[in-house]
Amino acid sequence: MPDRGGGPSGPRIRVGRPSRRVRTLLMTLGVLAVLGMAFTMFAGFWTDWLWYRSVNYSSVFTTTLWTKIGLFFVFGVLMALAVGFNIWLAHRLRPPLSAMSMEQQNLDRYRMGIAPYKKWLLFGITALVGLIAGASASGQWRTWLMWVNGVPFGQKDPQFKLDVSFYAFDLPWYRFLLGFGFAAAILSVIAAALTHYLYGGLRVTSPGARATAAATGHLSVLIGIFVALKAVAYWLDRYGLAVKSSDFRATDNWTGLRYVDANAYLPAKTILFCIAVICALLFFATIWRRTWQLPVIGFGLMVLSAILIGGLYPAIVQKFQVQPNEQAKEAPYVEKNLEATRQAYGIDGTKVTDYSGTGNTEDKTKLRDDVGSTASIRIMDPNIVSPTFQQLQQIRNYYAFPENLDVDRYAKDGKDQDTVIGLREINLAGIPKKNWINNHFRYTHGYGVVAAKGTSADAQGRPNFTESDLPSKGDLGTYEQRVYYGEKTTTYSIVGGPQKEIDYSDDNGEKTTSYKGDSGVNLSNPVNRAAYAVAFGEPQILYSGAIGDGSRILYNRTPKERVEAVAPWLTIDGDAYPAVVNGQIQWIVDAYTTTNGYPYSSRTTLGDTTADSLTATNDNRAVVAQQNQVNYIRNSVKATVDAYTGEVKLYQWDTKDPVLKTWMKAFPNTVEPKSDISKDLMDHLRYPQDLFKVQRELLTRYHVKDATTFLSGSEVWQVPDDPTNRSGSAVPPYYLSMKMPDQKAQAFSLTTTFTPTGRDNLSAFMAVDAEAGTSDYGKIRILKLPTNTTVNGPKQVQSQFNSQEDIAESIRLLRGGDSEVEYGNLLTVPLDGGLLYVEPVYVRGGGLKYPLLRKVLVTYGGQTAFENTLDEALNKVFGADGPTTEPPDEGDTTTPPPTSDNPTVQQALEDAQKAFDAGQEALKKNDWEAYGKAQNDLEDALRRAEDAQSEASRTGGAGGGESKPGEEPSGSPSGSPSPKPSS
């Protein structure tokens, strides 16, 4: 360093090449980094391949993989060639001498700078655009497979008379090709223009011509190709009108041609097509004319035509022809939309019947007798009683039940019984000590089924279990009880090796087991262990001594995950449910084939139409494809997942669905024929909830068949909000064994109600026969109520329950102390021209952490009852005794909870009421001392009431029943007062 003054200079610092050792170290680190990234990518690929092979669906993996690779290379190479060729051609057509101008002198520096690297620069640009284009094209693997394997629908659209498969399978692929062509043309124009500018073919400020003849011809051809593609786009847009969505008469996503489309847009697109073809020819003609005058004029004419013919003209037609007489003009097109929408969603066979809604209450004895034959009224709400299952049947903290249980049918003495069912799954949050071995090796599976009657409760308001305890025993017989795959099983487990698993615990201690199934991936191979250690970010998998011969890793363990992985072309229902089938626990999963290319059928968003009060509070009850817009849906596949082996089977359910047939061609031998469904499995298949919710949403508008009524909007319905909670979301549909007016016997059904838009009275009741294997399966029936009379809807019925003085008083007593009241499903049952509403009421009180059935609300024909049991409530409403709705089984306890008939209980409840009132007064005055005293008095009174009820039960007093050892007394739960009689 030179001396700049200020003292002697310091030592010179030499900057040179790093030493050989440093260079070797850096090179080694670089190689290791590359190898690490390569192995990480390999681990993801290899573990995926191993998983698909373990479930015997390797063909799905290979077909999808090779399709993506093929599309990536084909379209990547095409894009690279298109851009690279035009850069090379522009360079080849460069002028031999550049103009002497400041602009060209500045460009000379860039030309000289890139001259040594021209080939590498060309390769880099083409490789980059090729990679981007290839990655984009590989995402279109579904579009390609549907186009190449498309099966005809056998139905033609009403406008162009083309098979529906053209719109569902062909048009999406043509649009992708068109979009790819536009991208290639635009990138080629940009690349060629920049190259021509760099080498003097185009000049901005230089004197003379702005472009050489070669540059003019080259760019004109490219622009001509772009305009020719625009002509193709105009032609395809004509067919696109049949699947175009628009807002029409407050109907979101209306699909299909309307009057203005058929009489303005359609001819406009044809005219624009012709103009674009002429314009493209003018651009191609510049190869010989070497001037842009005519092409520019033609392009300007095309743009002006697009504005006038494609925009202004349709607006004029809409304003002056359609709006003055919209009803008459739009009616023919509305009829096409009505027919197509009803066909596409499978609601064209809906039977709509007029129903009075006001029953004949003169012969009450007959009405009371008819209740039992009309419906098996389910008072066990599967969305309420999960905590009760948890508390009474969890047995160990490391087991858990799902938040929402399921409803199924099981035969007892030759008669089907609506059953609430849940699996005791593994719950890692409850294991005594958490560590890697316990989490993944010892606590690996749940154990057993717990089931209860849906139509009755025991004397204490608890479920009448038909399958219970650990190991589970009851009516379901012998079956494999270990649950390795379930809705709550979201982590991986390593089983079958030297480390024993905890099977279950009893009075004799822990029982251990070792997995005997062939599910999962074998970890005996060190390469597999290394791959999973990287894929799961868990190095202990590589060296742990707990892994040895026979060790297998289980993952992707929820039923929805497994079905979605082996059939990525299906949309999965939000609710998988378990069933005991042929000695195994099988998860049953409903799956759908969809498309959004059905002409004239209005679209719907699955995430919106399947939302209800359950999905608002439970993420497990949501459709996977939240934002999928579809206008055709079929429940084409019934899938099963074995809870022990994890085996996935796909069964063809809709044998006529062309979308499923298309996917079966693309993925042969993945879907088994419908004839392979066993009778035992068929008995547990049911109509899926999400499909029903989509259909009911469409039927709010499409239950009408004539265009005039549809256009008037006078018959538009809505799905009411759930009145039993404050979620503000739609009421969920309910499974119920019931008989519609035209049916001779009860059938397992899925039901819902409708109200007029913006009002709370009832418009209609809808039910679908949900019992698979029967001739009426999937038949939708709607009971339409008259518009000139008012029949209470769910919200009004709930309000009536809450506002009736004696019921409100009883509810207030049930809420005494720290008890909580929870309303169960508000069931609606058509009965002799009227509507019977039934709602169970649960109390979660005192120290109890789970709800117990305490009361049943019933209303019919303006009469309301709030009683301890369903039979008592029905007897009161109809003023007549009748047969019990649920005949007691041997050993069944059907005695109602003790009421205030006992004088001691009565006095204690009166004291509790006084203490409660005193506490409320103290709260108003902010007198905390008085409030504390009132709470102590309330607790004392409730304890006396409970003791008196227990004594009555022990001695056989009024309403008493003998309690089993260890059970709560048959009074109100932990201090909850029993309500006063409502009469």
PDB file of N, CA, C and O in Angstrom, residues 50-57 480 484-485 493 495-497 501 514-523 532 550-555 562 584 642-649:
ATOM      1  N   LEU A  50     -42.112 -46.420  -2.125  1.00  0.00           N
ATOM      2  CA  LEU A  50     -42.269 -47.516  -1.178  1.00  0.00           C
ATOM      3  C   LEU A  50     -43.666 -47.555  -0.592  1.00  0.00           C
ATOM      4  O   LEU A  50     -44.244 -48.636  -0.400  1.00  0.00           O
ATOM      5  N   TRP A  51     -44.228 -46.392  -0.306  1.00  0.00           N
ATOM      6  CA  TRP A  51     -45.572 -46.357   0.277  1.00  0.00           C
ATOM      7  C   TRP A  51     -46.608 -46.872  -0.712  1.00  0.00           C
ATOM      8  O   TRP A  51     -47.461 -47.691  -0.362  1.00  0.00           O
ATOM      9  N   TYR A  52     -46.547 -46.394  -1.951  1.00  0.00           N
ATOM     10  CA  TYR A  52     -47.524 -46.857  -2.950  1.00  0.00           C
ATOM     11  C   TYR A  52     -47.382 -48.351  -3.199  1.00  0.00           C
ATOM     12  O   TYR A  52     -48.373 -49.057  -3.390  1.00  0.00           O
ATOM     13  N   ARG A  53     -46.154 -48.832  -3.165  1.00  0.00           N
ATOM     14  CA  ARG A  53     -45.960 -50.269  -3.354  1.00  0.00           C
ATOM     15  C   ARG A  53     -46.528 -51.046  -2.165  1.00  0.00           C
ATOM     16  O   ARG A  53     -47.078 -52.140  -2.336  1.00  0.00           O
ATOM     17  N   SER A  54     -46.431 -50.485  -0.951  1.00  0.00           N
ATOM     18  CA  SER A  54     -46.924 -51.188   0.232  1.00  0.00           C
ATOM     19  C   SER A  54     -48.442 -51.314   0.237  1.00  0.00           C
ATOM     20  O   SER A  54     -48.979 -52.227   0.859  1.00  0.00           O
ATOM     21  N   VAL A  55     -49.155 -50.375  -0.420  1.00  0.00           N
ATOM     22  CA  VAL A  55     -50.618 -50.451  -0.462  1.00  0.00           C
ATOM     23  C   VAL A  55     -51.118 -51.071  -1.763  1.00  0.00           C
ATOM     24  O   VAL A  55     -52.318 -51.060  -2.040  1.00  0.00           O
ATOM     25  N   ASN A  56     -50.177 -51.583  -2.589  1.00  0.00           N
ATOM     26  CA  ASN A  56     -50.521 -52.257  -3.848  1.00  0.00           C
ATOM     27  C   ASN A  56     -51.176 -51.323  -4.856  1.00  0.00           C
ATOM     28  O   ASN A  56     -52.044 -51.739  -5.629  1.00  0.00           O
ATOM     29  N   TYR A  57     -50.756 -50.060  -4.830  1.00  0.00           N
ATOM     30  CA  TYR A  57     -51.232 -49.103  -5.837  1.00  0.00           C
ATOM     31  C   TYR A  57     -50.041 -48.439  -6.514  1.00  0.00           C
ATOM     32  O   TYR A  57     -50.069 -47.250  -6.818  1.00  0.00           O
ATOM     33  N   GLU A 480     -61.498 -58.304  14.766  1.00  0.00           N
ATOM     34  CA  GLU A 480     -60.171 -57.764  15.065  1.00  0.00           C
ATOM     35  C   GLU A 480     -60.351 -56.355  15.635  1.00  0.00           C
ATOM     36  O   GLU A 480     -60.803 -55.457  14.941  1.00  0.00           O
ATOM     37  N   TYR A 484     -55.183 -49.610  14.031  1.00  0.00           N
ATOM     38  CA  TYR A 484     -53.918 -48.980  13.637  1.00  0.00           C
ATOM     39  C   TYR A 484     -54.141 -47.806  12.682  1.00  0.00           C
ATOM     40  O   TYR A 484     -53.222 -47.009  12.480  1.00  0.00           O
ATOM     41  N   TYR A 485     -55.315 -47.746  12.090  1.00  0.00           N
ATOM     42  CA  TYR A 485     -55.625 -46.674  11.137  1.00  0.00           C
ATOM     43  C   TYR A 485     -56.941 -46.041  11.543  1.00  0.00           C
ATOM     44  O   TYR A 485     -57.949 -46.741  11.706  1.00  0.00           O
ATOM     45  N   SER A 493     -45.967 -44.739  13.205  1.00  0.00           N
ATOM     46  CA  SER A 493     -45.598 -45.742  14.204  1.00  0.00           C
ATOM     47  C   SER A 493     -44.681 -46.758  13.544  1.00  0.00           C
ATOM     48  O   SER A 493     -44.806 -47.047  12.351  1.00  0.00           O
ATOM     49  N   VAL A 495     -43.643 -50.622  13.968  1.00  0.00           N
ATOM     50  CA  VAL A 495     -44.209 -51.813  14.617  1.00  0.00           C
ATOM     51  C   VAL A 495     -43.554 -53.072  14.058  1.00  0.00           C
ATOM     52  O   VAL A 495     -42.849 -53.036  13.050  1.00  0.00           O
ATOM     53  N   GLY A 496     -43.818 -54.192  14.755  1.00  0.00           N
ATOM     54  CA  GLY A 496     -43.402 -55.493  14.250  1.00  0.00           C
ATOM     55  C   GLY A 496     -41.962 -55.865  14.521  1.00  0.00           C
ATOM     56  O   GLY A 496     -41.530 -56.957  14.151  1.00  0.00           O
ATOM     57  N   GLY A 497     -41.181 -54.997  15.152  1.00  0.00           N
ATOM     58  CA  GLY A 497     -39.775 -55.279  15.408  1.00  0.00           C
ATOM     59  C   GLY A 497     -39.540 -55.794  16.815  1.00  0.00           C
ATOM     60  O   GLY A 497     -40.438 -56.336  17.474  1.00  0.00           O
ATOM     61  N   GLU A 501     -45.347 -53.635  21.663  1.00  0.00           N
ATOM     62  CA  GLU A 501     -46.343 -52.570  21.751  1.00  0.00           C
ATOM     63  C   GLU A 501     -47.311 -52.844  22.899  1.00  0.00           C
ATOM     64  O   GLU A 501     -47.567 -54.005  23.236  1.00  0.00           O
ATOM     65  N   SER A 514     -47.329 -57.575  19.183  1.00  0.00           N
ATOM     66  CA  SER A 514     -46.458 -57.176  18.086  1.00  0.00           C
ATOM     67  C   SER A 514     -47.261 -57.277  16.800  1.00  0.00           C
ATOM     68  O   SER A 514     -47.954 -58.270  16.574  1.00  0.00           O
ATOM     69  N   TYR A 515     -47.195 -56.239  15.980  1.00  0.00           N
ATOM     70  CA  TYR A 515     -48.027 -56.163  14.783  1.00  0.00           C
ATOM     71  C   TYR A 515     -47.743 -57.335  13.847  1.00  0.00           C
ATOM     72  O   TYR A 515     -46.587 -57.625  13.524  1.00  0.00           O
ATOM     73  N   LYS A 516     -48.806 -58.005  13.429  1.00  0.00           N
ATOM     74  CA  LYS A 516     -48.682 -59.183  12.570  1.00  0.00           C
ATOM     75  C   LYS A 516     -49.083 -58.896  11.124  1.00  0.00           C
ATOM     76  O   LYS A 516     -48.959 -59.767  10.265  1.00  0.00           O
ATOM     77  N   GLY A 517     -49.569 -57.719  10.845  1.00  0.00           N
ATOM     78  CA  GLY A 517     -50.012 -57.421   9.486  1.00  0.00           C
ATOM     79  C   GLY A 517     -48.850 -57.130   8.560  1.00  0.00           C
ATOM     80  O   GLY A 517     -47.691 -56.999   8.981  1.00  0.00           O
ATOM     81  N   ASP A 518     -49.148 -57.027   7.261  1.00  0.00           N
ATOM     82  CA  ASP A 518     -48.104 -56.742   6.279  1.00  0.00           C
ATOM     83  C   ASP A 518     -48.200 -55.307   5.776  1.00  0.00           C
ATOM     84  O   ASP A 518     -47.682 -54.973   4.710  1.00  0.00           O
ATOM     85  N   SER A 519     -48.850 -54.449   6.541  1.00  0.00           N
ATOM     86  CA  SER A 519     -48.983 -53.056   6.149  1.00  0.00           C
ATOM     87  C   SER A 519     -47.680 -52.312   6.405  1.00  0.00           C
ATOM     88  O   SER A 519     -46.798 -52.778   7.131  1.00  0.00           O
ATOM     89  N   GLY A 520     -47.561 -51.144   5.822  1.00  0.00           N
ATOM     90  CA  GLY A 520     -46.391 -50.311   6.053  1.00  0.00           C
ATOM     91  C   GLY A 520     -45.196 -50.724   5.212  1.00  0.00           C
ATOM     92  O   GLY A 520     -45.262 -51.624   4.367  1.00  0.00           O
ATOM     93  N   VAL A 521     -44.074 -50.066   5.472  1.00  0.00           N
ATOM     94  CA  VAL A 521     -42.843 -50.268   4.703  1.00  0.00           C
ATOM     95  C   VAL A 521     -41.804 -50.911   5.602  1.00  0.00           C
ATOM     96  O   VAL A 521     -41.580 -50.464   6.734  1.00  0.00           O
ATOM     97  N   ASN A 522     -41.157 -51.946   5.094  1.00  0.00           N
ATOM     98  CA  ASN A 522     -40.134 -52.667   5.857  1.00  0.00           C
ATOM     99  C   ASN A 522     -38.894 -51.793   6.029  1.00  0.00           C
ATOM    100  O   ASN A 522     -38.383 -51.214   5.065  1.00  0.00           O
ATOM    101  N   LEU A 523     -38.387 -51.714   7.275  1.00  0.00           N
ATOM    102  CA  LEU A 523     -37.226 -50.886   7.574  1.00  0.00           C
ATOM    103  C   LEU A 523     -35.955 -51.705   7.749  1.00  0.00           C
ATOM    104  O   LEU A 523     -34.944 -51.182   8.246  1.00  0.00           O
ATOM    105  N   TYR A 532     -36.150 -42.687   5.227  1.00  0.00           N
ATOM    106  CA  TYR A 532     -37.192 -42.232   6.153  1.00  0.00           C
ATOM    107  C   TYR A 532     -36.628 -41.315   7.228  1.00  0.00           C
ATOM    108  O   TYR A 532     -37.327 -40.415   7.705  1.00  0.00           O
ATOM    109  N   GLY A 550     -38.129 -57.293  10.841  1.00  0.00           N
ATOM    110  CA  GLY A 550     -39.586 -57.250  10.918  1.00  0.00           C
ATOM    111  C   GLY A 550     -40.165 -55.882  11.195  1.00  0.00           C
ATOM    112  O   GLY A 550     -41.394 -55.719  11.155  1.00  0.00           O
ATOM    113  N   SER A 551     -39.324 -54.884  11.474  1.00  0.00           N
ATOM    114  CA  SER A 551     -39.849 -53.550  11.776  1.00  0.00           C
ATOM    115  C   SER A 551     -40.467 -52.930  10.522  1.00  0.00           C
ATOM    116  O   SER A 551     -39.884 -52.979   9.433  1.00  0.00           O
ATOM    117  N   ARG A 552     -41.642 -52.355  10.694  1.00  0.00           N
ATOM    118  CA  ARG A 552     -42.356 -51.718   9.594  1.00  0.00           C
ATOM    119  C   ARG A 552     -42.833 -50.351  10.060  1.00  0.00           C
ATOM    120  O   ARG A 552     -43.243 -50.186  11.206  1.00  0.00           O
ATOM    121  N   ILE A 553     -42.781 -49.379   9.167  1.00  0.00           N
ATOM    122  CA  ILE A 553     -43.228 -48.032   9.509  1.00  0.00           C
ATOM    123  C   ILE A 553     -44.597 -47.795   8.876  1.00  0.00           C
ATOM    124  O   ILE A 553     -44.809 -48.045   7.686  1.00  0.00           O
ATOM    125  N   LEU A 554     -45.547 -47.368   9.710  1.00  0.00           N
ATOM    126  CA  LEU A 554     -46.913 -47.077   9.268  1.00  0.00           C
ATOM    127  C   LEU A 554     -47.097 -45.570   9.273  1.00  0.00           C
ATOM    128  O   LEU A 554     -46.832 -44.901  10.275  1.00  0.00           O
ATOM    129  N   TYR A 555     -47.588 -45.021   8.176  1.00  0.00           N
ATOM    130  CA  TYR A 555     -47.888 -43.586   8.106  1.00  0.00           C
ATOM    131  C   TYR A 555     -48.966 -43.363   7.056  1.00  0.00           C
ATOM    132  O   TYR A 555     -49.419 -44.306   6.428  1.00  0.00           O
ATOM    133  N   ARG A 562     -55.439 -41.900   2.998  1.00  0.00           N
ATOM    134  CA  ARG A 562     -55.093 -43.096   2.225  1.00  0.00           C
ATOM    135  C   ARG A 562     -55.884 -43.176   0.923  1.00  0.00           C
ATOM    136  O   ARG A 562     -55.331 -43.478  -0.142  1.00  0.00           O
ATOM    137  N   GLN A 584     -63.822 -57.665  10.641  1.00  0.00           N
ATOM    138  CA  GLN A 584     -62.808 -56.611  10.602  1.00  0.00           C
ATOM    139  C   GLN A 584     -63.481 -55.254  10.791  1.00  0.00           C
ATOM    140  O   GLN A 584     -64.640 -55.066  10.389  1.00  0.00           O
ATOM    141  N   ASP A 642     -59.095 -50.797   5.882  1.00  0.00           N
ATOM    142  CA  ASP A 642     -59.076 -51.716   7.010  1.00  0.00           C
ATOM    143  C   ASP A 642     -58.353 -51.066   8.181  1.00  0.00           C
ATOM    144  O   ASP A 642     -57.222 -50.584   8.043  1.00  0.00           O
ATOM    145  N   ALA A 643     -58.991 -51.054   9.356  1.00  0.00           N
ATOM    146  CA  ALA A 643     -58.416 -50.379  10.515  1.00  0.00           C
ATOM    147  C   ALA A 643     -57.196 -51.106  11.052  1.00  0.00           C
ATOM    148  O   ALA A 643     -56.406 -50.498  11.798  1.00  0.00           O
ATOM    149  N   TYR A 644     -56.999 -52.372  10.711  1.00  0.00           N
ATOM    150  CA  TYR A 644     -55.832 -53.127  11.190  1.00  0.00           C
ATOM    151  C   TYR A 644     -54.729 -53.203  10.135  1.00  0.00           C
ATOM    152  O   TYR A 644     -53.570 -52.901  10.407  1.00  0.00           O
ATOM    153  N   THR A 645     -55.091 -53.575   8.931  1.00  0.00           N
ATOM    154  CA  THR A 645     -54.075 -53.750   7.885  1.00  0.00           C
ATOM    155  C   THR A 645     -53.846 -52.500   7.056  1.00  0.00           C
ATOM    156  O   THR A 645     -52.838 -52.411   6.347  1.00  0.00           O
ATOM    157  N   GLY A 646     -54.757 -51.547   7.110  1.00  0.00           N
ATOM    158  CA  GLY A 646     -54.626 -50.355   6.284  1.00  0.00           C
ATOM    159  C   GLY A 646     -54.941 -50.584   4.830  1.00  0.00           C
ATOM    160  O   GLY A 646     -54.767 -49.679   4.004  1.00  0.00           O
ATOM    161  N   GLU A 647     -55.412 -51.774   4.471  1.00  0.00           N
ATOM    162  CA  GLU A 647     -55.708 -52.092   3.072  1.00  0.00           C
ATOM    163  C   GLU A 647     -56.798 -51.174   2.534  1.00  0.00           C
ATOM    164  O   GLU A 647     -57.827 -50.961   3.169  1.00  0.00           O
ATOM    165  N   VAL A 648     -56.556 -50.623   1.355  1.00  0.00           N
ATOM    166  CA  VAL A 648     -57.508 -49.715   0.707  1.00  0.00           C
ATOM    167  C   VAL A 648     -58.136 -50.440  -0.475  1.00  0.00           C
ATOM    168  O   VAL A 648     -57.432 -50.997  -1.317  1.00  0.00           O
ATOM    169  N   LYS A 649     -59.451 -50.404  -0.529  1.00  0.00           N
ATOM    170  CA  LYS A 649     -60.169 -50.967  -1.670  1.00  0.00           C
ATOM    171  C   LYS A 649     -61.119 -49.920  -2.220  1.00  0.00           C
ATOM    172  O   LYS A 649     -61.818 -49.244  -1.460  1.00  0.00           O
TER     173      LYS A 649
END
